[in-house]
mmCIF file of C-alpha atoms and ligand atoms in Angstrom:
data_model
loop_
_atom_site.group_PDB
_atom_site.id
_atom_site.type_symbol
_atom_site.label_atom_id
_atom_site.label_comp_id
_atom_site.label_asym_id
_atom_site.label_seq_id
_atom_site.Cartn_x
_atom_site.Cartn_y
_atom_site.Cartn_z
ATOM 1 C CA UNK A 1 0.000 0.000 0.000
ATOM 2 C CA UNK A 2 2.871 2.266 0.629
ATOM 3 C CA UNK A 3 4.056 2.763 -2.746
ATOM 4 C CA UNK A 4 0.760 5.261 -3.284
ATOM 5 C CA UNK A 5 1.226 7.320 -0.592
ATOM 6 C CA UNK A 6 3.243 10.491 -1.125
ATOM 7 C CA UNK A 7 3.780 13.669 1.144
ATOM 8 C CA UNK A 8 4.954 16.857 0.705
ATOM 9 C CA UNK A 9 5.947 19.790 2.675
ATOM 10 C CA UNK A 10 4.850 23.576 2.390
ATOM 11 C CA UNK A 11 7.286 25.771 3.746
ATOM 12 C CA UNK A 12 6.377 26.684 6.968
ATOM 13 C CA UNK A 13 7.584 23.651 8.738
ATOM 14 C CA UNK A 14 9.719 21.589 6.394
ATOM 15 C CA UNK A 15 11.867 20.180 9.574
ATOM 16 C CA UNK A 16 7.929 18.232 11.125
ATOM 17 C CA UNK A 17 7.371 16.801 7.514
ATOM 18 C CA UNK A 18 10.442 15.184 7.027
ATOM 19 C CA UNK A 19 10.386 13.475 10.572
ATOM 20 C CA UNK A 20 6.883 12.335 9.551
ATOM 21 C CA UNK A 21 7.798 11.123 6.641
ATOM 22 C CA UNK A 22 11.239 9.585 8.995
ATOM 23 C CA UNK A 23 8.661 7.742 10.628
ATOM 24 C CA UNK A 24 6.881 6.426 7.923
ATOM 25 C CA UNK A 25 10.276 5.273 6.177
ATOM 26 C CA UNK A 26 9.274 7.070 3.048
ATOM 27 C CA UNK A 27 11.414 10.103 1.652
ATOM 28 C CA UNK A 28 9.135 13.987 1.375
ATOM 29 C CA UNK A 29 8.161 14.416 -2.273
ATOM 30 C CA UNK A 30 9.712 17.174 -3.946
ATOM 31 C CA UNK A 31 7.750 20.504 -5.288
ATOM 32 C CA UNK A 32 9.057 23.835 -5.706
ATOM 33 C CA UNK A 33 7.729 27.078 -4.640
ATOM 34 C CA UNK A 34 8.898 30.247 -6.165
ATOM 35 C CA UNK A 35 7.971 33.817 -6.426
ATOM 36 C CA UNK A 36 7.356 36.030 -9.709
ATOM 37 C CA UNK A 37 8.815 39.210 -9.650
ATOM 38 C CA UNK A 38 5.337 40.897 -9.141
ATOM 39 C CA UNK A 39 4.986 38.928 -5.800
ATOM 40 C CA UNK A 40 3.062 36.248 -7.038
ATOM 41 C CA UNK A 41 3.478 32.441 -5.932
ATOM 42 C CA UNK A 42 4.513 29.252 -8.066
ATOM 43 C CA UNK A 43 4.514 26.350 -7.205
ATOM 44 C CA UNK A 44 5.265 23.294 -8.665
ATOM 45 C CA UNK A 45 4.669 19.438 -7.901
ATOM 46 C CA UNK A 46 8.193 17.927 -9.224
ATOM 47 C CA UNK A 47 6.722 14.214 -9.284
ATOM 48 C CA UNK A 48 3.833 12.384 -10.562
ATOM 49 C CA UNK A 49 1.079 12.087 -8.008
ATOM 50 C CA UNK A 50 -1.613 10.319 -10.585
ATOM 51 C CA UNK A 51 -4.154 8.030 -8.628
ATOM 52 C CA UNK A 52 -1.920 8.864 -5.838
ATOM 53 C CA UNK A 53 -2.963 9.310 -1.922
ATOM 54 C CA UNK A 54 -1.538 12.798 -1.090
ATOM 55 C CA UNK A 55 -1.014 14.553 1.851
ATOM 56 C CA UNK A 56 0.429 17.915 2.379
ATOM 57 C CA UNK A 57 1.973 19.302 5.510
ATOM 58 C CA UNK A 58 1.652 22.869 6.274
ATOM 59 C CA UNK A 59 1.403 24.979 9.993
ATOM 60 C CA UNK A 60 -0.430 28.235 9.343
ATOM 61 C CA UNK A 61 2.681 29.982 11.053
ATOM 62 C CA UNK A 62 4.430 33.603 10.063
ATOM 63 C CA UNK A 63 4.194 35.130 7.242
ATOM 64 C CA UNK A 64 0.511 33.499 7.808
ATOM 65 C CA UNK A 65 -1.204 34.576 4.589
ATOM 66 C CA UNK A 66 1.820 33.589 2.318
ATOM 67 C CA UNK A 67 1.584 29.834 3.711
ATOM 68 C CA UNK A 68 -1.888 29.578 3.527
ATOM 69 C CA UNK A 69 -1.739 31.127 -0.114
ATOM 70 C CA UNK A 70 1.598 28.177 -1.260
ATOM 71 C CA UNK A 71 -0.895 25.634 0.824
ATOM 72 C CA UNK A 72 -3.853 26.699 -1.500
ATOM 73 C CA UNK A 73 -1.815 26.530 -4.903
ATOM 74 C CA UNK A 74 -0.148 23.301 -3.797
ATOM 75 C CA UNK A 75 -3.565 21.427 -3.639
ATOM 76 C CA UNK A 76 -4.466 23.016 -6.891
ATOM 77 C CA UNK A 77 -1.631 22.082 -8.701
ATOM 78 C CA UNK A 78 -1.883 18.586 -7.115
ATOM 79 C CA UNK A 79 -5.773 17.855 -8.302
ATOM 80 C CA UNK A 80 -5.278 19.371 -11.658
ATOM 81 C CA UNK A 81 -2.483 16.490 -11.616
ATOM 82 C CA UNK A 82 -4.354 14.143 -10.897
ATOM 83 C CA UNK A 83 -4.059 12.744 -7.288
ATOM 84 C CA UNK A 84 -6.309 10.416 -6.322
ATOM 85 C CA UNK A 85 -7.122 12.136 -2.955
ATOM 86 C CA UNK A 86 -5.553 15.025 -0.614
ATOM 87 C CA UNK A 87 -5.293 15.392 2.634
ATOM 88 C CA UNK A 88 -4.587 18.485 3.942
ATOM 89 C CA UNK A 89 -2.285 18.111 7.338
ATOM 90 C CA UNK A 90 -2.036 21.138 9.243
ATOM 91 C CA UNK A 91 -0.777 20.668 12.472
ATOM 92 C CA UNK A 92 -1.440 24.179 13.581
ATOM 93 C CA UNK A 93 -4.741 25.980 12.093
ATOM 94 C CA UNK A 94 -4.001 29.669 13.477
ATOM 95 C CA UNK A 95 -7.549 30.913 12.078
ATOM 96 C CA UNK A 96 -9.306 28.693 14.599
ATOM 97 C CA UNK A 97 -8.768 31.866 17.080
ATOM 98 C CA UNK A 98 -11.340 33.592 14.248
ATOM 99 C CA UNK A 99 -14.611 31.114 15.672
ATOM 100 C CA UNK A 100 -16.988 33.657 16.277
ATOM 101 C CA UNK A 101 -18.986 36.704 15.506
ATOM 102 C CA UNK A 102 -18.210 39.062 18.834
ATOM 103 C CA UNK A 103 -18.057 41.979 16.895
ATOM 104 C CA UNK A 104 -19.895 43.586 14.557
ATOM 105 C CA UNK A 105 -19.148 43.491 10.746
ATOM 106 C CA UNK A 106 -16.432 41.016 10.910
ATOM 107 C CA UNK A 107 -15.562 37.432 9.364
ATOM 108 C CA UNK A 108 -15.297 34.333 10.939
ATOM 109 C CA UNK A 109 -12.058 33.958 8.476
ATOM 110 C CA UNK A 110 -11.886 30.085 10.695
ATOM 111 C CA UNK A 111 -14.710 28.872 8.303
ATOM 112 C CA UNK A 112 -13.928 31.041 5.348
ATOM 113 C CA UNK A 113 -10.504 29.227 5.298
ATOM 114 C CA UNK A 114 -12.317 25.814 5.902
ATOM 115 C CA UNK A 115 -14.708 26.637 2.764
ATOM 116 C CA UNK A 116 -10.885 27.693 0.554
ATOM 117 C CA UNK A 117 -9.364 24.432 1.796
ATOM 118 C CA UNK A 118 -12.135 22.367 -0.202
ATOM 119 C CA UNK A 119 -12.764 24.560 -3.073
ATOM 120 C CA UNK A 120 -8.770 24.198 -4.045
ATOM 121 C CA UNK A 121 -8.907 20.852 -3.908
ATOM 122 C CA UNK A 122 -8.579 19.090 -0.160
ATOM 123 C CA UNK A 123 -10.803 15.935 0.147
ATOM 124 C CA UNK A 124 -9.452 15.925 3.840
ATOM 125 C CA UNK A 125 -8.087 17.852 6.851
ATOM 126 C CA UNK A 126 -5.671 15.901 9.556
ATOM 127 C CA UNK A 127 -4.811 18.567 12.620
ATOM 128 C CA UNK A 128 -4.565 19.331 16.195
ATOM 129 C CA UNK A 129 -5.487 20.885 18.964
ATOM 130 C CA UNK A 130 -7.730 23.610 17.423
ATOM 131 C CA UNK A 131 -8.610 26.502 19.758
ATOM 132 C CA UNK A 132 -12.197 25.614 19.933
ATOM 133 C CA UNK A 133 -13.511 21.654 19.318
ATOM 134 C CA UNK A 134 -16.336 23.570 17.261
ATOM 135 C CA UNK A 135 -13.902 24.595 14.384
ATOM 136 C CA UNK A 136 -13.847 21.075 13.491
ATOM 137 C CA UNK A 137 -17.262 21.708 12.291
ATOM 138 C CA UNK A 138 -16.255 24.399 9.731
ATOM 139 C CA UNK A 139 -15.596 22.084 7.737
ATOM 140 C CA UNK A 140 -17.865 20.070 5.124
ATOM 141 C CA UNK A 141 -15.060 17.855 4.583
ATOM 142 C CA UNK A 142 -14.076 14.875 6.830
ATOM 143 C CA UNK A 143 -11.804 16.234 9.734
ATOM 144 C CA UNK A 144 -9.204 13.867 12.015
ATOM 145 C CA UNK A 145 -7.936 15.854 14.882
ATOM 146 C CA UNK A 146 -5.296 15.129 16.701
ATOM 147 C CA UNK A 147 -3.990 16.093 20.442
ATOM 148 C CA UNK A 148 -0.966 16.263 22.342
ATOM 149 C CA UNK A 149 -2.376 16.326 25.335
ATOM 150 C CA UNK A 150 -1.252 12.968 26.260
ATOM 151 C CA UNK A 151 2.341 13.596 25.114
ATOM 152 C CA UNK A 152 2.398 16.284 26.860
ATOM 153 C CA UNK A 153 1.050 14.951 30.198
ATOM 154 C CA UNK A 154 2.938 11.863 29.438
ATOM 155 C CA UNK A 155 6.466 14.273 29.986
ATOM 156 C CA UNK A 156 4.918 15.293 33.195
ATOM 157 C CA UNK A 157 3.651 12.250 34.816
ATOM 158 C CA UNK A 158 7.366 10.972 34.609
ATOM 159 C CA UNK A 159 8.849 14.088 35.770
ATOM 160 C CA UNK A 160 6.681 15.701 38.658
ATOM 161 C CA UNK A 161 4.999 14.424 41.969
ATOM 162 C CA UNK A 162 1.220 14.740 40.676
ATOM 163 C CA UNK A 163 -0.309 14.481 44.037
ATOM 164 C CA UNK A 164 1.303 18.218 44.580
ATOM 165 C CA UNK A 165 0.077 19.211 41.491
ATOM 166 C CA UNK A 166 -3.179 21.730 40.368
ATOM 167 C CA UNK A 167 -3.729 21.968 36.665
ATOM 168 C CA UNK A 168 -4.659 25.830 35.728
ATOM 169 C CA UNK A 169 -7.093 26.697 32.836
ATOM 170 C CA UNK A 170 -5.987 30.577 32.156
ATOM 171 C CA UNK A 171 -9.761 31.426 31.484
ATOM 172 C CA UNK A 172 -13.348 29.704 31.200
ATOM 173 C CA UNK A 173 -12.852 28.982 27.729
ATOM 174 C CA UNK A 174 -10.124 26.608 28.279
ATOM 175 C CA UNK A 175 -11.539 24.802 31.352
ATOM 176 C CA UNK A 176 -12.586 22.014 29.430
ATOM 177 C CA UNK A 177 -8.961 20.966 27.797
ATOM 178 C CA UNK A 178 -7.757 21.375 31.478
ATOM 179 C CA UNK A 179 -9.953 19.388 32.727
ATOM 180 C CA UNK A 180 -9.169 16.416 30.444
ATOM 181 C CA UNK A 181 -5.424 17.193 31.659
ATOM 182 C CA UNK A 182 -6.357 17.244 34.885
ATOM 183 C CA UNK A 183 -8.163 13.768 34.771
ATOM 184 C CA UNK A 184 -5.620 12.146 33.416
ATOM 185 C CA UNK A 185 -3.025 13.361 36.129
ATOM 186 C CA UNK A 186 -5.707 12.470 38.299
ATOM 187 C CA UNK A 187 -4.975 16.206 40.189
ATOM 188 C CA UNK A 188 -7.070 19.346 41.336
ATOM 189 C CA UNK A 189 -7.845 21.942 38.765
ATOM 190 C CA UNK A 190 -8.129 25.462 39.454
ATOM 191 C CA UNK A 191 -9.712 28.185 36.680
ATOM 192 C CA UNK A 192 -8.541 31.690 36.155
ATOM 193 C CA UNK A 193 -10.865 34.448 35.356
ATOM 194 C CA UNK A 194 -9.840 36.326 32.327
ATOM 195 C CA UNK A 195 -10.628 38.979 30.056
ATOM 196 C CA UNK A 196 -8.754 39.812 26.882
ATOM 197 C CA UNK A 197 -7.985 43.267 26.737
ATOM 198 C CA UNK A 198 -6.172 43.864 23.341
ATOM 199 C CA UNK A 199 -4.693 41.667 21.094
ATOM 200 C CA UNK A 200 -1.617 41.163 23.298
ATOM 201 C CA UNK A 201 -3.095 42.307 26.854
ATOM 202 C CA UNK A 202 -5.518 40.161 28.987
ATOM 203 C CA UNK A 203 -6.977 40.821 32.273
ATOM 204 C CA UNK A 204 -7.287 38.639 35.131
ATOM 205 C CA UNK A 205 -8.928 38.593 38.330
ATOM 206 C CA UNK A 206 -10.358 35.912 40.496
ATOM 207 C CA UNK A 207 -8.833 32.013 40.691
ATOM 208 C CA UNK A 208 -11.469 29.602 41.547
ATOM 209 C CA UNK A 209 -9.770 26.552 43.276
ATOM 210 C CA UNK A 210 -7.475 26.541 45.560
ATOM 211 C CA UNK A 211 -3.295 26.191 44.106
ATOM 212 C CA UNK A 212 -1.805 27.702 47.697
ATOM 213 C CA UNK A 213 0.929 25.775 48.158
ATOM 214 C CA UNK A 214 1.152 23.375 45.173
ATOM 215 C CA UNK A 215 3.021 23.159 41.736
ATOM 216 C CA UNK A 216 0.764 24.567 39.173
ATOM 217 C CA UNK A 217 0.734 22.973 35.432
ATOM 218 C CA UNK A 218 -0.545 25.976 33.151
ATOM 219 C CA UNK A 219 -2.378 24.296 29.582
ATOM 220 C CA UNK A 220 -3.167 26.129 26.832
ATOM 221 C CA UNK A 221 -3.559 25.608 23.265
ATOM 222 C CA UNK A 222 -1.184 28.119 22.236
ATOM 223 C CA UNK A 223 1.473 30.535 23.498
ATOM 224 C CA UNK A 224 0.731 33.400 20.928
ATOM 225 C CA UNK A 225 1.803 36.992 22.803
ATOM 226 C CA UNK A 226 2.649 35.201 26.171
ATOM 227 C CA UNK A 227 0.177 37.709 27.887
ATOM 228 C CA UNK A 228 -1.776 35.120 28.853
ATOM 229 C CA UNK A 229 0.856 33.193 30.489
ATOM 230 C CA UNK A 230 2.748 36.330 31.880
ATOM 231 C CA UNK A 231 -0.494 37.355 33.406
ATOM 232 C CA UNK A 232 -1.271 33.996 34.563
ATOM 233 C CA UNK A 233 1.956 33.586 36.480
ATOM 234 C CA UNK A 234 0.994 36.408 38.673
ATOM 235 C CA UNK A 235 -1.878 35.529 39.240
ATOM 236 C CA UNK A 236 -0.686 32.293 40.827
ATOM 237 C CA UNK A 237 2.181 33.929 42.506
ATOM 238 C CA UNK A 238 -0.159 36.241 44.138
ATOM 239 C CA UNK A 239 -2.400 33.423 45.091
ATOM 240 C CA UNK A 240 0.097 31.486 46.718
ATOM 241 C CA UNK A 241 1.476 28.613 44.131
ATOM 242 C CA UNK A 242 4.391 26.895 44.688
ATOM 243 C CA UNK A 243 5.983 26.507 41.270
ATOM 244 C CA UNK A 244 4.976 26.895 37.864
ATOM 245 C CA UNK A 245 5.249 24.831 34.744
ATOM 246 C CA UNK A 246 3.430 25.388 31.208
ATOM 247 C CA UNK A 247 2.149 22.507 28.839
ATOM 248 C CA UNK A 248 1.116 24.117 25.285
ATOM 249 C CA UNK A 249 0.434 22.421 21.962
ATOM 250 C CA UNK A 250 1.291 25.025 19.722
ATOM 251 C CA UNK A 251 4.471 27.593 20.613
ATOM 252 C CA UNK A 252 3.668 30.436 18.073
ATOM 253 C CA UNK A 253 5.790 32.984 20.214
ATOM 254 C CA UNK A 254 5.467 36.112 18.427
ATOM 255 C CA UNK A 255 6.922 39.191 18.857
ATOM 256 C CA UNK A 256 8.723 39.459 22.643
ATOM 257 C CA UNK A 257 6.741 36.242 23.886
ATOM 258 C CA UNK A 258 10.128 34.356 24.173
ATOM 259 C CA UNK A 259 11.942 36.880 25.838
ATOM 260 C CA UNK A 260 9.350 37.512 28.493
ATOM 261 C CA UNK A 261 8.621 33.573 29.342
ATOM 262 C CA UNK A 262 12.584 33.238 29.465
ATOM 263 C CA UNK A 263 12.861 36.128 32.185
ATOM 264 C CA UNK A 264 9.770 34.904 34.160
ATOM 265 C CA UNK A 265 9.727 32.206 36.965
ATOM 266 C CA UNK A 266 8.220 29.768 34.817
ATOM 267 C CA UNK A 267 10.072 26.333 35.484
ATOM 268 C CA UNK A 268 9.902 24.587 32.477
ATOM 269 C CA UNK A 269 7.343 25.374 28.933
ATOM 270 C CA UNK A 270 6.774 22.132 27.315
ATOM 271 C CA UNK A 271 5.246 22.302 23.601
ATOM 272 C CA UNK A 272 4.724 20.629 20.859
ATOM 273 C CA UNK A 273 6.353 20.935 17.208
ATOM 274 C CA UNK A 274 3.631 21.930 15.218
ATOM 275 C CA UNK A 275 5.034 25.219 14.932
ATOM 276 C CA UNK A 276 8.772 25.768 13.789
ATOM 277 C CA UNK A 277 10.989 27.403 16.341
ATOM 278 C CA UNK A 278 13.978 29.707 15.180
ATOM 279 C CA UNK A 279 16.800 29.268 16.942
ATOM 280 C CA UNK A 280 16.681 32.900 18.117
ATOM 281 C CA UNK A 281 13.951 32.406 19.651
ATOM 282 C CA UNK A 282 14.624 29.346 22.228
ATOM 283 C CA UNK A 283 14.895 29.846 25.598
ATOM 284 C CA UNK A 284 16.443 27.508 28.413
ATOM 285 C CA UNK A 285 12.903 26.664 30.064
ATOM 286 C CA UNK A 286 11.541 25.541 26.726
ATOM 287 C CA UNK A 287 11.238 21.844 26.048
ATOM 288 C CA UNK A 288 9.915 20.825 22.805
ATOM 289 C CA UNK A 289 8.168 17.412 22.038
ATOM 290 C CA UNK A 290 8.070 15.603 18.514
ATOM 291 C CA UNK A 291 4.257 15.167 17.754
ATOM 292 C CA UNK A 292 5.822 13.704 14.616
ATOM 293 C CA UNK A 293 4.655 10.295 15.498
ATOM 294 C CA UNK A 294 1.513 10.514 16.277
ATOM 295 C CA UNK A 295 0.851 12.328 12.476
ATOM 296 C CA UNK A 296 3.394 9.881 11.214
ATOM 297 C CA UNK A 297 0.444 7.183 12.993
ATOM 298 C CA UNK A 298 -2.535 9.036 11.421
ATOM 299 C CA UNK A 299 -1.743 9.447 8.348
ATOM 300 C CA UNK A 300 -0.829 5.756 7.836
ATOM 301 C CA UNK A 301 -4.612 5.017 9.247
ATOM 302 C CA UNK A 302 -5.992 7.464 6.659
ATOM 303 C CA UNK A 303 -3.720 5.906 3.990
ATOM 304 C CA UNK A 304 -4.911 2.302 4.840
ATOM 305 C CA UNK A 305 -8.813 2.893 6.245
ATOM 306 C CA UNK A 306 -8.148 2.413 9.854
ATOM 307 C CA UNK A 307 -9.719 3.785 12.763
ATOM 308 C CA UNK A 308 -7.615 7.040 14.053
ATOM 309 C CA UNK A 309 -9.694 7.421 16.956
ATOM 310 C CA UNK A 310 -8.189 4.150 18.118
ATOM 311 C CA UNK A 311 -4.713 5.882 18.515
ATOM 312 C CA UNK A 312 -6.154 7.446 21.266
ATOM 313 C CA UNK A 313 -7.458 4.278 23.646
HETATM 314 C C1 R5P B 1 -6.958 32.023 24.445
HETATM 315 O O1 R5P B 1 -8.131 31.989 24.338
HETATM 316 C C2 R5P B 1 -6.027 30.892 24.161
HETATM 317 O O2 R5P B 1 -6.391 29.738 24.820
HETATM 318 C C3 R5P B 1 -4.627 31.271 24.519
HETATM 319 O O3 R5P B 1 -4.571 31.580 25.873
HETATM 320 C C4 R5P B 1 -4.214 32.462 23.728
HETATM 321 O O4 R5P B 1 -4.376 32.188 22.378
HETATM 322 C C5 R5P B 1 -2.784 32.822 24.001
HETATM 323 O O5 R5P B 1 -2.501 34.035 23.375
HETATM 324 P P1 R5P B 1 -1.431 35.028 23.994
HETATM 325 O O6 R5P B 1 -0.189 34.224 24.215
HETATM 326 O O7 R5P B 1 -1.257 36.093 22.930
HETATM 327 O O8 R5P B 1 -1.994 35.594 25.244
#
């Protein structure tokens, strides 16, 4: 079955495809992506993919709109050749944060992106961790997502003493994902009233639970700004915590969000590598875990019909 399966890499996180592909023990396909001198994108498949199964890695990471743009011309190029079926693997869908209408006049650009996906040409979507489980209903197209929760609480369980341990939701809308974390540690959970206040600023207030006196695990989907964390780190310290470690699927770290979590008294920031990491912009706390496998896993299920929910019993 393997010799129909191809995958190939956009350019936003080259370094995750290849260790999928690593995993699979088949080599990336090659395409090309160039740019016209009026700014325009190429791109071109540099193999046959005919009756092929195709899947296509690509993180919606900085410089967002050109990724999303190769990502859309890639699966055009690849139907007009002739694959079989794509699947569209993006392990981190930044537009999910774009889920509602809470203003007035404005898109929910989460589902416009969903509707782009299909009309270029993806017969699937593989991901993970999407800000809100609803996204995955954006789409009319079948969606596998993935988590790395359990990676990610798998690196703790071997590493801290749980029974000292409350797992912190940084506002209401995450208390759901921290409380699957926190069932699985089998620990307290404490949730953290917050308001966002701009773009990088939040605001919060009250902590329901108690965390006085124990080691607090902060999860989150994403560290984006790092106001949210910042912010959230004194609000424990105020309330008492003993120390504090962060477990977050997707480490977009823009603009000072690296520097600040380095020069806080965070003890360790565990993340997943959906999301490419410059070297500039590592920090000594920060521990990064290969979700490579678990893709690596899925996309062999999708290739050969099997379940993918059963990588997760
Ligand atoms: C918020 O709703 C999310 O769960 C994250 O807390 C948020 O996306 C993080 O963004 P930032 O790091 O910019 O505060």
């Amino acid at each position: 079955m393997k010799n129909d399966l191809r995958i190939f890499s956009g350019g936003s996180n080259p370094a995750l495809a290849q260790e999928i592909c690593d995993h699979i023990g088949i080599p990336l396909s090659p395409l090309e992506t160039s740019r016209f001198s009026n700014d325009n994108l190429f791109v071109q498949i540099k193999e046959s993919v005919r009756e092929k199964d195709v899947f296509v890695v690509q993180s919606f990471t900085q410089p967002v709109s050109d990724h999303i743009m190769e990502l859309m011309i890639t699966l055009d190029a690849l139907r007009s050749a002739s694959a079989r079926r794509i699947t569209v693997v993006i392990p981190y869908y930044s537009y999910a944060r774009s889920d509602k209408k809470d203003a007035p006049r404005i898109s929910i650009a989460g589902r416009l992106i969903a509707d782009l996906l299909k009309i270029a040409g993806a017969d699937r979507v593989l991901t993970m961790d999407l800000h809100a489980d609803s996204v995955h209903g954006f789409f009319s197209i079948p969606v596998d997502h993935l988590t790395a929760g359990p990676t990610i609480c798998e690196y703790f369980e071997d590493r801290l003493d749980l029974s000292r341990v409350v797992v912190v939701a940084t506002d209401a809308g995450g208390a759901k994902r921290a409380g699957r974390f926190a069932k699985r540690l089998d620990s307290s959970m404490a949730i953290i009233d917050k308001r966002r206040i701009s773009d990088s600023s939040v605001k919060q207030g009250l902590v329901v639970g108690n965390v006085k006196g124990y080691d607090a695990i902060i999860f989150d989907d994403e560290i984006s700004t790092g106001g949210t964390l910042v912010s959230t780190v004194k609000t424990l310290e105020k309330a008492g915590v003993n120390k504090i470690y962060v477990g977050a699927t997707h480490p977009v770290l823009c603009g000072q969000a690296a520097e600040n979590l380095a020069s806080s008294s965070i003890a360790e920031v565990v993340v997943a590598n959906t999301v490419d990491i410059p070297e500039d912009k590592r920090f000594s706390q920060l521990k990064v875990l290969s979700v490579a496998p678990l893709f690596a896993q899925a996309i062999q299920r999708i290739h050969t019909g099997d379940s993918v929910s059963a990588l997760f019993k």
